[in-house]
Amino acid sequence: MTIAVVAEKPSVGRDLAQALGATRRAEGTLSGNGYVVTWAIGHLVGLAEPEGIHPEWKRWRREDLPMLPERWPLNVFAATRPQFEIVRQVINAPDVESVICATDAGREGELIFRLIYEAAGCRRPVQRLWISSLTESAIRDGLRRLRPARDYDALANAALGRSRADWLVGMNLSRAYGLALDAPLSVGRVQTPTLAMLVERELKIRDFVPEDYLEVVATFAPREGQTYRGTWFKPGPAKTIPHPQRLPASGAEAKQVVSRALSGQARVASVHSQTKKLPPPLLYDLTELQRHLNRLHGFSAQRTLDAAQSLYEKHKLLSYPRTDSRHLSAEVAKSLPEVVNAISAPYRAHLAEGTGVRPLTRRFVDDNQVRDHHAVIPTAIAAAGHSLSADERKVYDLVCRRLLQAWHQDFVWAATEVITEIHPRLALGEPIDSYRSLGTAIEEQGWKVLDLGELRPPRDKKDPALAANPAEHEANDGVLPPGLERGQAPRVVDAKALPKTTRPPPPLNDATLLTAMETAGKTLDEKELSEAMKDSGLGTPATRANIIETLISRGYVSRDGKALRATERGVGLIDVVDAEVKSAGMTGAWEARLQAIARGKGELPQFLEQIEAYVTEVVGRVPRSLPPL
């Protein structure tokens, strides 16, 4: 008797066959040693088009909406039907006693196999291979730990729920709005709320009216050969004075401030120093890896995913990249000595003592934070001898650095704020002016020795002087001379009114859009704060890059360098669709329901009933006619 193994892609099928000793080649299969390995080519089977459910649904007619299938027939894609037939014959062969599902270990991989299995009419018992690396040792270990397919029925239900919800929303609302606008268009459960966030930013940029203003900057000399600069500000609560450093562009008030500075007596009113620490960053999940590559090298989310996937599948140098975890399990952590031994050579001069040997803290190793897959890390295979592309090298280098940073100490710096007051010398009744100076001094580089970013402390987002527009104050954030003390009377060397102009919000890019998608549009600056939103984002780490590229391919979004800009077509679509259709919050809540289903804490029928009710309600609100886009 034979065991059939179904992989997601030919390359993975070959890896599995090698580990199983299946070396006999035939069209679409590798067999031997009691196994026959075959593969999909991504999705071979999908949900039927409307006309495949009811022939009368082929025509776009308002009276047929909403389309709510009572059954969900499947459609074998014509382009890949020959490979489907090979898989169907393999898993239904008389000598096959069981099947191993070896598609990608995640929601989409589960859907790919389940649809093939159903469309092929197979009834053989199934076991699930669940691995996070394609090294031969990881495959062999996974084959020793096969689990019954029923253990993943909840994940399969979530996959079906996502697929059917996308069909219900996409097919019905695309037709409803397409008929109203008399033009073909695409409305999607996830893509439209994502587009709405891009449109919202685009309209803020277009509506922005720049305002000129002035800032007064004074230069102080506490002793010979030493100077520092300070920016005038109006003391008071940030709520009542939102822009404390700005003076009217007319110049009259700024001229008076400059005059008082040049004629007054300076005195250091306060010096506040604080030692601050930043621990090593968490390991990468896919979204954080995509963000970092976008910030450093301008990679699109898809470009990073493609390189990471190649490092995982082709080179076996990375663990499974489509993960939403930034932690390792205790079991995986046991392999870190081998991993560090394989990757450390290029970084040896910057390794912390005990790297790879000293156990990592709970910040990095926490079983409770790992669900389907652990964080993206290198495998224990050395990269020497692998011919990597430029993109693959950049992705691999970052993942190696991020893991090695975990053994380092905190990045430590001293942050100092100096308030210098200028008092009038003679004139009674003139105000006392205050100037703020900010300085930083790095005390311990810690993990930053392995960082590719600029070696500077992070900006304090709570500082009211930086809250309005941090970039405006870069010149006043540097090194302060040593020995500054309260009561010192520095000499005022110079004072100038510098012209400034408010700037529009920057356009979103892949990095900032990924954050917005991950947090369903909620403003959460720190990635670690968004852990609470992980189940409620738009899409999943595995699908977000494709959503962005889909919006671009359909003409709703364009790339302008690193920037993602909504087009007129995209703005027009968001202008006419129902508020609920573009609601990131509601789509995020749906994703949370799907995640609950995947964990066995939700029911698929109830979820689909909610989607059907939503579609029915929205279709009922779409006008029969709308102005063309």
XYZ file of C-alpha atoms in Angstrom:
629
model
C 0.000 0.000 0.000
C 1.067 3.593 -0.715
C 0.760 6.909 1.095
C 0.003 9.943 -1.099
C 1.557 13.286 -0.179
C 0.105 16.545 -1.530
C 2.370 19.615 -1.428
C 1.405 23.164 -2.357
C 4.115 23.747 -4.953
C 6.420 21.609 -7.122
C 9.564 22.843 -5.346
C 8.192 21.827 -1.941
C 7.065 18.512 -3.417
C 10.640 17.812 -4.502
C 11.942 18.605 -1.002
C 9.409 16.265 0.565
C 10.178 13.527 -1.949
C 13.890 13.758 -1.195
C 13.245 13.417 2.549
C 10.938 10.435 1.900
C 13.210 8.692 -0.568
C 10.679 9.015 -3.404
C 12.967 9.316 -6.429
C 11.024 7.877 -9.409
C 9.871 10.693 -11.650
C 6.636 10.798 -13.579
C 4.487 13.626 -14.852
C 3.475 15.686 -11.809
C 4.698 13.117 -9.279
C 7.699 11.608 -7.525
C 7.312 8.138 -6.026
C 9.158 5.409 -4.184
C 9.754 3.958 -0.748
C 6.009 3.556 -0.206
C 5.113 7.154 -1.052
C 3.846 9.067 -4.059
C 4.369 12.820 -3.842
C 2.340 15.227 -5.946
C 1.574 18.915 -5.721
C -0.741 21.754 -6.462
C 0.386 24.914 -8.231
C -1.122 27.270 -5.716
C -4.914 27.161 -6.018
C -6.155 24.457 -8.404
C -9.750 24.719 -7.222
C -11.913 27.663 -6.190
C -15.498 28.549 -5.466
C -17.659 28.509 -8.560
C -18.465 31.727 -10.363
C -22.097 32.906 -10.042
C -23.151 31.219 -13.294
C -21.694 27.948 -12.017
C -24.197 28.093 -9.160
C -27.227 29.420 -11.052
C -26.985 29.910 -14.848
C -29.261 32.969 -14.646
C -26.650 34.702 -12.487
C -24.305 35.026 -15.468
C -25.924 38.317 -16.513
C -25.459 41.313 -14.240
C -29.011 42.182 -13.183
C -30.117 44.200 -10.206
C -33.075 41.924 -9.555
C -30.742 38.952 -8.929
C -29.031 40.706 -6.033
C -28.134 39.717 -3.436
C -26.809 36.368 -4.651
C -26.817 34.098 -1.590
C -25.831 30.549 -2.568
C -27.546 27.703 -0.719
C -24.745 25.398 -1.836
C -21.134 26.116 -2.735
C -20.066 24.106 -5.806
C -16.383 24.137 -6.722
C -14.656 25.079 -9.942
C -11.424 23.486 -11.199
C -9.389 26.245 -12.835
C -8.925 25.597 -16.553
C -5.291 26.740 -16.642
C -4.200 24.142 -14.086
C -6.731 21.387 -14.738
C -4.065 18.927 -16.010
C -2.252 19.083 -12.667
C -5.536 18.768 -10.773
C -6.269 15.569 -12.714
C -2.868 14.193 -11.728
C -3.511 14.977 -8.051
C -7.039 13.534 -8.262
C -5.778 10.284 -9.763
C -2.964 9.998 -7.202
C -5.075 10.475 -4.072
C -7.858 8.197 -5.399
C -5.540 5.447 -6.677
C -6.581 1.945 -5.484
C -3.258 1.297 -3.757
C -3.327 4.592 -1.779
C -4.399 3.893 1.781
C -4.027 7.433 3.189
C -3.097 10.988 2.271
C -0.701 13.443 3.903
C -1.716 17.091 3.572
C 1.616 18.883 3.116
C 0.418 22.221 1.808
C 1.686 25.358 3.581
C 0.943 25.209 7.280
C -1.580 28.035 7.498
C -5.092 29.117 6.625
C -4.573 29.412 2.860
C -2.618 26.163 2.638
C -5.395 24.381 4.489
C -7.973 25.799 2.056
C -5.949 24.747 -0.997
C -5.839 21.122 0.169
C -9.414 20.907 1.421
C -10.839 22.217 -1.861
C -8.712 19.792 -3.908
C -9.728 16.909 -1.658
C -13.422 17.782 -1.991
C -13.334 18.415 -5.752
C -11.477 15.125 -6.286
C -14.150 13.244 -4.356
C -11.499 11.634 -2.176
C -12.464 9.677 0.946
C -9.064 8.437 2.076
C -8.029 9.244 5.673
C -5.815 12.320 5.910
C -2.956 13.280 8.186
C -1.501 16.780 8.442
C 2.179 17.687 8.096
C 2.803 20.933 9.988
C 6.318 22.357 9.718
C 7.957 25.788 9.898
C 11.085 24.980 7.899
C 11.847 23.049 4.720
C 15.212 21.698 5.815
C 15.416 17.930 5.531
C 15.712 17.532 9.296
C 12.588 19.679 9.857
C 10.643 17.640 7.282
C 11.704 14.350 8.852
C 10.790 15.631 12.300
C 7.404 16.776 11.018
C 6.724 13.395 9.423
C 7.283 11.792 12.814
C 4.667 14.119 14.315
C 1.811 13.846 11.808
C -1.601 14.677 13.236
C -5.097 13.685 12.083
C -6.631 16.172 9.658
C -9.629 16.563 11.946
C -7.344 18.416 14.377
C -7.313 21.205 11.772
C -11.030 21.271 10.973
C -11.411 24.578 12.817
C -8.650 26.124 10.700
C -10.332 24.743 7.574
C -13.643 26.298 8.663
C -11.928 29.676 9.043
C -10.396 29.275 5.584
C -13.791 28.441 4.070
C -15.346 31.339 5.968
C -12.806 33.777 4.560
C -13.263 32.425 1.023
C -17.067 32.472 1.105
C -17.222 35.872 2.796
C -14.963 37.306 0.100
C -17.232 35.771 -2.559
C -20.416 37.142 -0.978
C -19.064 40.654 -0.532
C -17.044 40.822 -3.754
C -19.560 39.331 -6.160
C -22.595 41.165 -4.789
C -21.160 44.597 -4.118
C -19.028 44.696 -7.269
C -22.196 44.039 -9.253
C -24.393 46.401 -7.225
C -22.015 49.334 -7.648
C -20.999 48.312 -11.173
C -24.631 48.388 -12.269
C -25.272 51.693 -10.505
C -22.216 53.286 -12.129
C -22.637 51.436 -15.446
C -18.958 50.494 -15.298
C -17.015 47.399 -14.251
C -15.335 47.787 -10.891
C -14.130 45.747 -7.974
C -15.363 45.999 -4.397
C -13.783 43.675 -1.849
C -14.221 42.765 1.807
C -10.619 43.750 2.611
C -9.399 45.705 -0.399
C -12.059 48.428 -0.172
C -11.420 49.367 3.503
C -7.703 49.342 2.668
C -8.326 51.655 -0.271
C -10.438 53.871 1.997
C -7.429 54.477 4.269
C -5.313 55.466 1.258
C -8.063 57.756 -0.011
C -8.464 59.380 3.401
C -4.754 60.247 3.439
C -4.853 61.397 -0.183
C -7.703 63.813 0.529
C -5.901 65.179 3.601
C -2.883 65.889 1.409
C -4.997 67.533 -1.299
C -6.973 69.620 1.179
C -3.914 70.710 3.098
C -3.296 74.453 3.041
C 0.289 75.310 4.033
C 0.778 78.006 6.613
C 3.886 80.110 7.023
C 5.175 80.794 10.510
C 8.374 81.763 12.282
C 10.543 80.122 14.909
C 13.084 82.063 16.928
C 16.340 80.224 17.562
C 18.960 81.672 19.899
C 22.588 80.607 20.266
C 24.060 80.605 23.762
C 27.701 80.440 24.912
C 28.050 79.137 28.502
C 31.858 79.458 28.317
C 34.548 80.199 25.758
C 34.513 77.735 22.870
C 31.139 76.228 23.790
C 27.763 76.983 22.266
C 24.309 75.467 22.157
C 21.064 76.462 20.530
C 17.575 76.812 21.929
C 14.187 77.360 20.341
C 11.756 79.872 21.813
C 8.509 78.395 23.074
C 5.426 79.540 24.894
C 5.137 77.660 28.208
C 1.836 76.036 29.023
C -0.223 72.852 28.686
C 0.011 71.176 25.296
C -3.793 71.019 25.078
C -4.120 74.791 25.211
C -0.974 75.588 23.210
C -0.789 72.973 20.430
C 2.122 74.634 18.613
C 4.192 76.307 21.345
C 7.161 77.173 19.108
C 5.273 78.899 16.306
C 5.063 82.669 15.884
C 2.955 84.523 13.298
C 4.489 84.847 9.833
C 3.864 88.601 9.887
C 7.108 88.870 11.842
C 6.155 91.585 14.309
C 6.025 89.308 17.352
C 9.111 87.348 16.279
C 11.001 90.634 15.828
C 10.194 91.598 19.415
C 11.343 88.180 20.699
C 14.640 88.504 18.790
C 15.141 92.036 20.110
C 14.559 90.908 23.687
C 16.992 88.028 23.202
C 19.791 90.254 21.883
C 19.351 92.814 24.638
C 18.457 90.531 27.556
C 20.321 88.420 30.067
C 20.232 84.640 29.696
C 20.013 82.250 32.610
C 19.793 78.473 32.663
C 16.473 77.845 34.399
C 16.560 74.047 34.476
C 18.568 71.046 33.346
C 16.752 67.718 33.321
C 18.719 64.618 32.378
C 17.312 61.129 32.174
C 18.937 57.846 31.273
C 16.765 55.937 28.836
C 16.954 52.371 27.630
C 15.640 50.569 24.583
C 15.681 46.757 24.695
C 16.533 44.674 21.634
C 13.589 44.619 19.220
C 11.299 41.621 19.039
C 12.002 39.095 16.309
C 10.381 39.540 12.919
C 6.940 38.497 11.899
C 6.209 38.966 8.202
C 4.591 42.383 8.582
C 7.463 43.826 10.619
C 9.981 42.376 8.153
C 8.086 44.014 5.279
C 7.985 47.326 7.145
C 11.701 47.284 7.892
C 12.693 46.439 4.316
C 10.458 49.247 3.074
C 12.025 51.781 5.452
C 15.613 50.723 4.782
C 15.582 49.770 1.116
C 12.231 50.895 -0.285
C 11.010 47.339 -0.893
C 7.318 46.857 -1.535
C 5.543 44.398 0.728
C 5.306 41.930 -2.167
C 9.000 42.264 -3.008
C 9.959 41.394 0.569
C 7.531 38.469 0.651
C 8.864 37.093 -2.640
C 12.461 37.204 -1.390
C 11.554 35.695 1.993
C 9.516 32.942 0.341
C 12.445 32.087 -1.923
C 14.803 31.950 1.062
C 12.321 29.558 2.717
C 11.438 27.325 -0.240
C 14.435 27.424 -2.559
C 17.406 27.970 -0.255
C 16.022 26.569 3.037
C 17.729 29.461 4.843
C 14.646 30.940 6.549
C 11.810 29.541 8.583
C 8.229 29.889 7.342
C 7.844 33.610 6.561
C 4.041 34.076 6.545
C 3.808 34.240 10.320
C 2.176 36.699 12.687
C 4.288 35.752 15.700
C 7.349 37.621 16.954
C 8.327 34.961 19.492
C 9.861 31.495 19.564
C 8.605 28.411 21.308
C 10.800 26.809 23.947
C 11.245 23.811 21.637
C 12.482 25.930 18.726
C 14.769 27.881 21.072
C 16.680 24.661 21.714
C 17.942 24.799 18.107
C 19.407 28.308 18.418
C 23.000 27.208 19.144
C 23.081 25.450 15.760
C 21.440 28.419 14.051
C 23.914 30.916 15.510
C 26.818 28.670 14.541
C 25.558 28.699 10.940
C 25.005 32.458 10.616
C 27.437 34.222 12.955
C 30.650 34.411 10.887
C 29.966 37.749 9.095
C 28.885 39.374 12.385
C 31.481 37.906 14.745
C 33.014 41.274 15.649
C 29.673 42.511 16.921
C 28.364 39.492 18.829
C 27.447 39.795 22.488
C 29.031 37.428 24.966
C 27.108 34.188 25.193
C 25.323 34.612 21.841
C 23.716 31.323 20.918
C 24.674 29.761 24.248
C 22.993 31.891 26.883
C 19.220 31.186 26.977
C 17.050 33.987 25.651
C 14.579 35.694 27.964
C 10.789 35.449 27.897
C 10.800 38.604 25.767
C 11.780 36.334 22.863
C 10.810 32.809 23.945
C 7.191 32.440 24.992
C 5.011 29.475 24.030
C 1.881 31.501 24.794
C 2.751 33.962 22.023
C 3.232 31.309 19.312
C 0.182 29.970 17.505
C 0.574 28.498 14.012
C 4.220 29.457 13.465
C 7.055 31.055 15.387
C 8.881 34.250 14.391
C 10.932 34.401 11.198
C 14.482 33.228 11.957
C 17.358 31.738 9.956
C 17.686 27.983 9.769
C 20.775 26.039 10.829
C 21.982 25.914 7.218
C 24.926 28.192 6.372
C 24.393 30.616 3.497
C 27.876 29.979 2.077
C 27.592 28.366 -1.336
C 24.071 29.650 -1.958
C 23.716 31.994 -4.903
C 21.421 34.623 -3.441
C 19.931 37.532 -5.344
C 20.503 41.065 -4.074
C 16.990 41.109 -2.572
C 17.470 37.741 -0.902
C 20.770 38.876 0.615
C 19.185 41.984 2.101
C 16.277 40.052 3.603
C 18.517 37.297 4.957
C 20.986 39.795 6.426
C 18.234 41.609 8.331
C 16.762 38.395 9.724
C 20.206 37.229 10.882
C 20.954 40.574 12.513
C 17.591 40.666 14.253
C 18.107 37.244 15.824
C 21.674 38.021 16.947
C 20.535 41.291 18.528
C 18.394 39.307 20.961
C 21.471 38.421 23.079
C 22.634 42.025 23.348
C 22.122 44.480 26.163
C 19.805 47.489 25.905
C 20.658 50.542 23.862
C 21.250 53.243 26.500
C 21.359 57.007 26.080
C 21.100 60.126 28.173
C 18.372 62.565 27.181
C 18.760 66.118 28.428
C 16.362 69.042 28.267
C 17.701 72.487 29.054
C 15.381 75.462 29.545
C 17.159 78.760 29.155
C 15.351 81.959 30.096
C 16.152 85.415 28.797
C 15.299 88.179 31.275
C 15.010 91.852 30.325
C 18.031 93.895 31.502
C 16.346 97.250 31.977
C 12.803 97.550 30.647
C 10.260 96.800 33.309
C 7.167 94.828 32.337
C 8.818 92.956 29.432
C 8.181 89.192 29.475
C 10.697 86.526 30.314
C 11.276 84.357 27.249
C 11.910 80.617 27.468
C 14.068 78.543 25.082
C 14.177 74.766 24.922
C 17.295 72.795 23.993
C 17.301 69.027 23.622
C 20.414 66.914 23.688
C 21.252 63.242 23.599
C 24.383 61.302 24.369
C 24.763 57.601 23.640
C 26.096 55.711 26.648
C 25.886 52.081 25.509
C 25.330 50.960 21.929
C 24.059 47.545 22.996
C 22.104 45.846 20.235
C 22.461 48.869 17.962
C 25.942 47.646 16.939
C 24.112 45.190 14.690
C 21.491 47.666 13.497
C 21.527 48.984 9.929
C 19.496 52.049 10.859
C 20.895 55.418 11.903
C 22.600 55.306 15.294
C 20.422 57.774 17.171
C 17.938 57.513 20.015
C 14.250 57.355 19.149
C 12.323 60.592 19.427
C 10.190 61.101 22.484
C 6.660 61.174 21.065
C 5.346 62.583 24.347
C 7.437 65.744 24.067
C 4.957 68.572 23.331
C 7.582 70.403 21.323
C 7.809 67.467 18.934
C 4.172 66.461 18.874
C 3.049 68.747 16.059
C 5.746 67.934 13.518
C 8.923 66.204 14.754
C 10.852 66.924 11.558
C 10.640 70.665 12.223
C 12.808 70.328 15.321
C 15.614 68.123 14.063
C 18.124 70.976 14.167
C 17.477 71.471 17.865
C 18.085 67.864 18.901
C 21.780 67.131 19.205
C 24.779 67.377 21.478
C 24.780 69.789 24.407
C 28.036 71.039 25.960
C 28.948 69.363 29.247
C 28.649 71.144 32.561
C 25.415 73.024 32.019
C 23.835 73.817 35.397
C 20.860 75.681 36.727
C 21.704 79.307 37.421
C 24.451 79.653 34.818
C 24.344 82.872 32.816
C 25.415 82.067 29.250
C 26.084 84.830 26.768
C 23.526 85.308 23.986
C 25.621 84.979 20.835
C 22.850 85.338 18.292
C 19.088 85.165 17.777
C 17.230 84.763 14.500
C 13.665 84.343 13.295
C 13.637 81.387 10.933
C 10.864 81.105 8.343
C 8.984 77.817 8.422
C 6.030 76.345 6.558
C 3.662 73.659 7.776
C 3.831 70.498 5.753
C 1.050 68.171 4.647
C 0.841 64.690 6.125
C 3.131 62.344 4.200
C 1.539 59.880 1.796
C 1.275 56.319 3.031
C 3.890 53.824 1.904
C 4.057 50.057 2.225
C 5.396 50.289 5.782
C 2.798 52.723 7.112
C -0.063 51.107 5.186
C 0.864 47.683 6.580
C 0.683 49.158 10.081
C -2.706 50.703 9.305
C -3.952 47.365 7.955
C -2.570 45.465 10.939
C -4.340 47.774 13.382
C -7.528 48.202 11.309
C -6.797 51.901 10.961
C -6.373 52.574 14.675
C -3.513 54.903 15.583
C -0.982 52.792 17.418
C 2.553 54.092 17.030
C 4.377 51.234 18.689
C 4.297 47.827 17.039
C 4.174 46.070 20.377
C 1.000 47.970 21.311
C -0.679 46.544 18.240
C -0.370 42.992 19.586
C -3.856 43.540 21.026
C -5.087 44.205 17.468
C -3.464 41.152 15.899
C -6.752 39.322 15.409
C -8.618 42.411 14.214
C -6.529 43.684 11.320
C -7.363 43.942 7.634
C -6.338 40.660 6.051
C -3.477 38.570 7.423
C 0.318 38.802 7.095
C 0.054 36.271 4.282
C -2.467 38.308 2.235
C -1.680 42.003 2.814
C 0.994 42.303 0.146
C -1.374 40.819 -2.436
C -4.141 43.218 -1.404
C -1.841 46.198 -2.033
C -0.768 44.841 -5.415
C -4.395 44.107 -6.358
C -5.386 47.721 -5.679
C -2.520 48.857 -7.909
C -3.299 46.400 -10.729
C -6.951 47.502 -10.747
C -6.047 51.155 -11.085
C -7.246 52.330 -7.674
C -3.749 53.043 -6.340
C -0.452 54.027 -7.930
C 3.150 53.954 -6.767
C 5.114 57.193 -6.693
C 8.559 56.107 -5.534
C 7.953 54.680 -2.068
C 4.617 56.472 -1.761
C 1.252 54.816 -2.375
C -1.260 57.311 -3.776
C -4.973 56.777 -4.365
C -5.909 57.533 -7.988
C -8.938 59.498 -9.139
C -10.626 56.166 -9.813
C -9.891 55.042 -6.264
C -11.087 58.319 -4.754
C -14.269 58.151 -6.824
C -15.045 54.604 -5.740
C -14.643 55.385 -2.043
C -16.781 58.485 -2.479
C -19.790 56.457 -3.643
C -19.604 53.218 -1.633
C -21.601 52.749 1.543
C -19.905 53.722 4.817
C -19.976 50.123 6.064
C -18.305 48.851 2.883
C -15.221 50.935 3.587
C -15.189 50.455 7.350
C -11.816 49.158 8.506
C -13.206 48.573 11.979
C -15.993 46.295 10.818
C -13.742 44.316 8.476
C -11.265 43.966 11.334
C -14.061 42.619 13.534
C -14.826 40.027 10.859
C -11.194 38.973 10.827
C -11.368 38.552 14.603
C -14.391 36.266 14.103
C -12.410 34.203 11.584
C -9.498 33.926 14.006
C -11.907 32.752 16.691
C -13.302 30.116 14.321
C -9.740 28.957 13.580
C -9.215 28.400 17.304
C -12.471 26.482 17.660
C -14.212 29.341 19.475
C -16.657 30.352 16.757
C -19.100 28.757 14.337
C -18.894 29.066 10.554
C -22.679 29.104 9.855
C -23.276 32.019 12.219
C -20.395 33.978 10.681
C -21.736 33.487 7.155
C -25.254 34.442 8.283
C -23.803 37.729 9.534
C -22.039 38.315 6.208
C -25.210 37.520 4.250
C -27.238 39.931 6.385
C -24.617 42.639 5.827
C -24.578 42.076 2.055
C -28.377 42.129 1.873
C -28.558 45.363 3.824
C -25.860 47.141 1.813
C -27.194 46.018 -1.569
C -30.574 47.418 -0.521
C -28.965 50.815 0.099
C -27.056 51.051 -3.217
C -28.869 53.513 -5.531
C -29.943 52.218 -8.918
C -27.930 54.944 -10.579
C -24.829 56.886 -9.570
C -22.790 59.578 -11.355
C -19.924 57.992 -13.344
C -16.503 57.939 -11.701
